[in-house]
Amino acid sequence: MCLSSAFLLLCLPGYFTLSIPRILKGTMGGTLVMECRYNVGEEGHRKFWCRGPNWTDCVRVIETEQMAGQEVRRGRITLRDNPREHLFHVITEDLEEGDADTYWCGVDRATSVPQAPVAMTIFPGSSTVSMMTTETLASMGAPALTSYMASPGLPAWPFLFFASFLFLVLLKVSLFLSFSYAAIWLAWLQRHL
């Protein structure tokens, strides 16, 4: 009975998964574009981009009114709603070191569920434009990560997040296979004893 309970816990989706924030990286003076998707029926609701470690108390950096298809600009940040595609873009220009933080895409609706956090990191260097979408790996149920290539002077923490995620996936698969083998072995023992 203990084995079947452990097996049930192992099969629950997300039981051993790690919640990894998506990583959006840019360089000082550059531009970052974040694509945020929303559901059908949320076109006429207020879209926003907020900043802070927690969804419940993040501070709204920019938001639209309740009309669909708006473009709003506040300082260096622009939010552009595209209701036909059910998405909005948040464009941050002239990046500064102080822009590095955790951000969230949001839609003002009682039933809206927060998306995974976006960890924005800013590095010194030449100006570039980077883009991240919220649907990368979403179809597989996995948290989205941007590609990361180690180079001198860049921190290795995005790679460590990815390595931790892979470790937990491998642990879950190995535990699943171990429990499956044990169940088969016990069934065989019961029949032959």
GROMACS .gro file of C-alpha atoms in nm:
model
  193
    1MET     CA    1   0.000   0.000   0.000
    2CYS     CA    2   0.290   0.233   0.080
    3LEU     CA    3   0.432   0.177  -0.267
    4SER     CA    4   0.106   0.273  -0.441
    5SER     CA    5   0.080   0.596  -0.233
    6ALA     CA    6   0.435   0.693  -0.324
    7PHE     CA    7   0.366   0.609  -0.688
    8LEU     CA    8   0.052   0.828  -0.684
    9LEU     CA    9   0.249   1.126  -0.548
   10LEU     CA   10   0.512   1.075  -0.815
   11CYS     CA   11   0.248   1.083  -1.089
   12LEU     CA   12   0.090   1.410  -0.976
   13PRO     CA   13   0.184   1.673  -1.234
   14GLY     CA   14   0.440   1.921  -1.109
   15TYR     CA   15   0.501   1.744  -0.780
   16PHE     CA   16   0.878   1.742  -0.819
   17THR     CA   17   0.910   2.026  -1.067
   18LEU     CA   18   1.101   2.345  -1.005
   19SER     CA   19   0.937   2.678  -1.073
   20ILE     CA   20   1.195   2.856  -1.283
   21PRO     CA   21   1.143   3.216  -1.385
   22ARG     CA   22   1.190   3.292  -1.749
   23ILE     CA   23   1.504   3.492  -1.811
   24LEU     CA   24   1.514   3.801  -2.026
   25LYS     CA   25   1.860   3.947  -2.069
   26GLY     CA   26   1.969   4.273  -2.222
   27THR     CA   27   2.256   4.518  -2.228
   28MET     CA   28   2.272   4.867  -2.087
   29GLY     CA   29   2.142   5.118  -2.341
   30GLY     CA   30   1.969   4.840  -2.539
   31THR     CA   31   1.604   4.748  -2.590
   32LEU     CA   32   1.409   4.448  -2.462
   33VAL     CA   33   1.074   4.329  -2.600
   34MET     CA   34   0.857   4.092  -2.396
   35GLU     CA   35   0.559   3.922  -2.560
   36CYS     CA   36   0.274   3.840  -2.319
   37ARG     CA   37  -0.014   3.615  -2.431
   38TYR     CA   38  -0.368   3.621  -2.292
   39ASN     CA   39  -0.686   3.417  -2.337
   40VAL     CA   40  -0.976   3.467  -2.575
   41GLY     CA   41  -1.234   3.686  -2.400
   42GLU     CA   42  -0.974   3.903  -2.226
   43GLU     CA   43  -0.935   4.148  -2.514
   44GLY     CA   44  -1.139   4.427  -2.349
   45HIS     CA   45  -0.967   4.399  -2.012
   46ARG     CA   46  -0.680   4.612  -1.879
   47LYS     CA   47  -0.334   4.470  -1.957
   48PHE     CA   48  -0.038   4.549  -1.733
   49TRP     CA   49   0.331   4.488  -1.666
   50CYS     CA   50   0.428   4.487  -1.301
   51ARG     CA   51   0.751   4.466  -1.107
   52GLY     CA   52   0.829   4.278  -0.787
   53PRO     CA   53   0.919   3.934  -0.654
   54ASN     CA   54   0.556   3.834  -0.581
   55TRP     CA   55   0.251   3.845  -0.808
   56THR     CA   56   0.021   3.952  -0.525
   57ASP     CA   57   0.207   4.273  -0.438
   58CYS     CA   58   0.396   4.368  -0.752
   59VAL     CA   59   0.395   4.735  -0.853
   60ARG     CA   60   0.240   4.816  -1.192
   61VAL     CA   61   0.496   4.978  -1.418
   62ILE     CA   62   0.256   5.040  -1.706
   63GLU     CA   63  -0.104   4.949  -1.791
   64THR     CA   64  -0.368   5.007  -2.057
   65GLU     CA   65  -0.721   5.133  -2.012
   66GLN     CA   66  -1.001   4.882  -2.067
   67MET     CA   67  -1.017   4.942  -2.443
   68ALA     CA   68  -0.865   4.676  -2.667
   69GLY     CA   69  -0.582   4.751  -2.907
   70GLN     CA   70  -0.422   5.035  -2.714
   71GLU     CA   71  -0.062   5.152  -2.712
   72VAL     CA   72   0.050   5.323  -2.393
   73ARG     CA   73   0.389   5.483  -2.327
   74ARG     CA   74   0.533   5.578  -1.990
   75GLY     CA   75   0.891   5.705  -2.003
   76ARG     CA   76   1.113   5.438  -2.160
   77ILE     CA   77   0.842   5.166  -2.149
   78THR     CA   78   0.571   5.101  -2.409
   79LEU     CA   79   0.284   4.850  -2.382
   80ARG     CA   80   0.127   4.762  -2.718
   81ASP     CA   81  -0.192   4.548  -2.716
   82ASN     CA   82  -0.276   4.327  -3.016
   83PRO     CA   83  -0.625   4.182  -2.950
   84ARG     CA   84  -0.641   3.992  -3.282
   85GLU     CA   85  -0.339   3.784  -3.179
   86HIS     CA   86  -0.437   3.779  -2.807
   87LEU     CA   87  -0.104   3.920  -2.696
   88PHE     CA   88   0.064   4.240  -2.590
   89HIS     CA   89   0.424   4.356  -2.614
   90VAL     CA   90   0.614   4.540  -2.345
   91ILE     CA   91   0.906   4.733  -2.490
   92THR     CA   92   1.172   4.872  -2.257
   93GLU     CA   93   1.417   5.108  -2.426
   94ASP     CA   94   1.748   5.258  -2.313
   95LEU     CA   95   1.799   4.987  -2.051
   96GLU     CA   96   1.958   5.080  -1.721
   97GLU     CA   97   2.118   4.866  -1.451
   98GLY     CA   98   1.825   4.948  -1.220
   99ASP     CA   99   1.580   4.779  -1.461
  100ALA     CA  100   1.703   4.436  -1.348
  101ASP     CA  101   1.426   4.276  -1.140
  102THR     CA  102   1.137   4.028  -1.155
  103TYR     CA  103   0.840   4.127  -1.376
  104TRP     CA  104   0.495   3.982  -1.448
  105CYS     CA  105   0.252   4.005  -1.743
  106GLY     CA  106  -0.105   4.054  -1.628
  107VAL     CA  107  -0.469   4.102  -1.730
  108ASP     CA  108  -0.719   4.265  -1.491
  109ARG     CA  109  -0.979   3.993  -1.459
  110ALA     CA  110  -1.098   3.806  -1.153
  111THR     CA  111  -1.024   3.469  -1.317
  112SER     CA  112  -0.681   3.562  -1.455
  113VAL     CA  113  -0.398   3.339  -1.343
  114PRO     CA  114  -0.050   3.492  -1.318
  115GLN     CA  115   0.204   3.382  -1.574
  116ALA     CA  116   0.549   3.266  -1.475
  117PRO     CA  117   0.772   3.549  -1.355
  118VAL     CA  118   1.022   3.707  -1.591
  119ALA     CA  119   1.368   3.768  -1.446
  120MET     CA  120   1.517   4.064  -1.632
  121THR     CA  121   1.895   4.092  -1.616
  122ILE     CA  122   2.097   4.380  -1.755
  123PHE     CA  123   2.462   4.343  -1.855
  124PRO     CA  124   2.715   4.606  -1.959
  125GLY     CA  125   2.786   4.604  -2.331
  126SER     CA  126   2.675   4.727  -2.670
  127SER     CA  127   2.311   4.807  -2.750
  128THR     CA  128   2.101   4.518  -2.878
  129VAL     CA  129   1.736   4.426  -2.912
  130SER     CA  130   1.625   4.105  -2.740
  131MET     CA  131   1.282   3.945  -2.751
  132MET     CA  132   1.117   3.682  -2.535
  133THR     CA  133   0.780   3.517  -2.577
  134THR     CA  134   0.557   3.361  -2.312
  135GLU     CA  135   0.472   3.057  -2.524
  136THR     CA  136   0.822   2.904  -2.548
  137LEU     CA  137   0.785   2.546  -2.420
  138ALA     CA  138   0.437   2.633  -2.289
  139SER     CA  139   0.280   2.366  -2.505
  140MET     CA  140   0.488   2.107  -2.316
  141GLY     CA  141   0.398   2.256  -1.977
  142ALA     CA  142   0.758   2.349  -1.905
  143PRO     CA  143   0.879   2.689  -1.790
  144ALA     CA  144   1.030   2.890  -2.070
  145LEU     CA  145   1.397   2.982  -2.071
  146THR     CA  146   1.592   3.195  -2.312
  147SER     CA  147   1.910   3.051  -2.456
  148TYR     CA  148   2.216   3.125  -2.249
  149MET     CA  149   2.574   3.110  -2.365
  150ALA     CA  150   2.849   3.152  -2.107
  151SER     CA  151   3.103   3.417  -2.189
  152PRO     CA  152   3.366   3.589  -1.976
  153GLY     CA  153   3.221   3.838  -1.730
  154LEU     CA  154   2.862   3.711  -1.742
  155PRO     CA  155   2.716   3.543  -1.431
  156ALA     CA  156   2.640   3.172  -1.452
  157TRP     CA  157   2.310   3.175  -1.255
  158PRO     CA  158   2.081   3.126  -1.559
  159PHE     CA  159   2.275   2.811  -1.641
  160LEU     CA  160   2.243   2.694  -1.280
  161PHE     CA  161   1.863   2.738  -1.292
  162PHE     CA  162   1.853   2.527  -1.606
  163ALA     CA  163   2.087   2.262  -1.456
  164SER     CA  164   1.867   2.243  -1.144
  165PHE     CA  165   1.558   2.197  -1.359
  166LEU     CA  166   1.723   1.918  -1.559
  167PHE     CA  167   1.840   1.748  -1.241
  168LEU     CA  168   1.485   1.745  -1.101
  169VAL     CA  169   1.343   1.611  -1.426
  170LEU     CA  170   1.601   1.330  -1.429
  171LEU     CA  171   1.527   1.258  -1.062
  172LYS     CA  172   1.155   1.232  -1.134
  173VAL     CA  173   1.211   0.999  -1.429
  174SER     CA  174   1.448   0.775  -1.233
  175LEU     CA  175   1.206   0.756  -0.937
  176PHE     CA  176   0.920   0.673  -1.173
  177LEU     CA  177   1.121   0.393  -1.333
  178SER     CA  178   1.231   0.261  -0.991
  179PHE     CA  179   0.874   0.252  -0.859
  180SER     CA  180   0.752   0.089  -1.178
  181TYR     CA  181   1.020  -0.180  -1.157
  182ALA     CA  182   0.943  -0.240  -0.788
  183ALA     CA  183   0.570  -0.277  -0.861
  184ILE     CA  184   0.636  -0.524  -1.142
  185TRP     CA  185   0.880  -0.720  -0.926
  186LEU     CA  186   0.633  -0.738  -0.635
  187ALA     CA  187   0.356  -0.853  -0.867
  188TRP     CA  188   0.585  -1.125  -1.003
  189LEU     CA  189   0.680  -1.234  -0.649
  190GLN     CA  190   0.316  -1.263  -0.541
  191ARG     CA  191   0.232  -1.483  -0.838
  192HIS     CA  192   0.528  -1.718  -0.791
  193LEU     CA  193   0.520  -1.763  -0.414
   0.00000   0.00000   0.00000
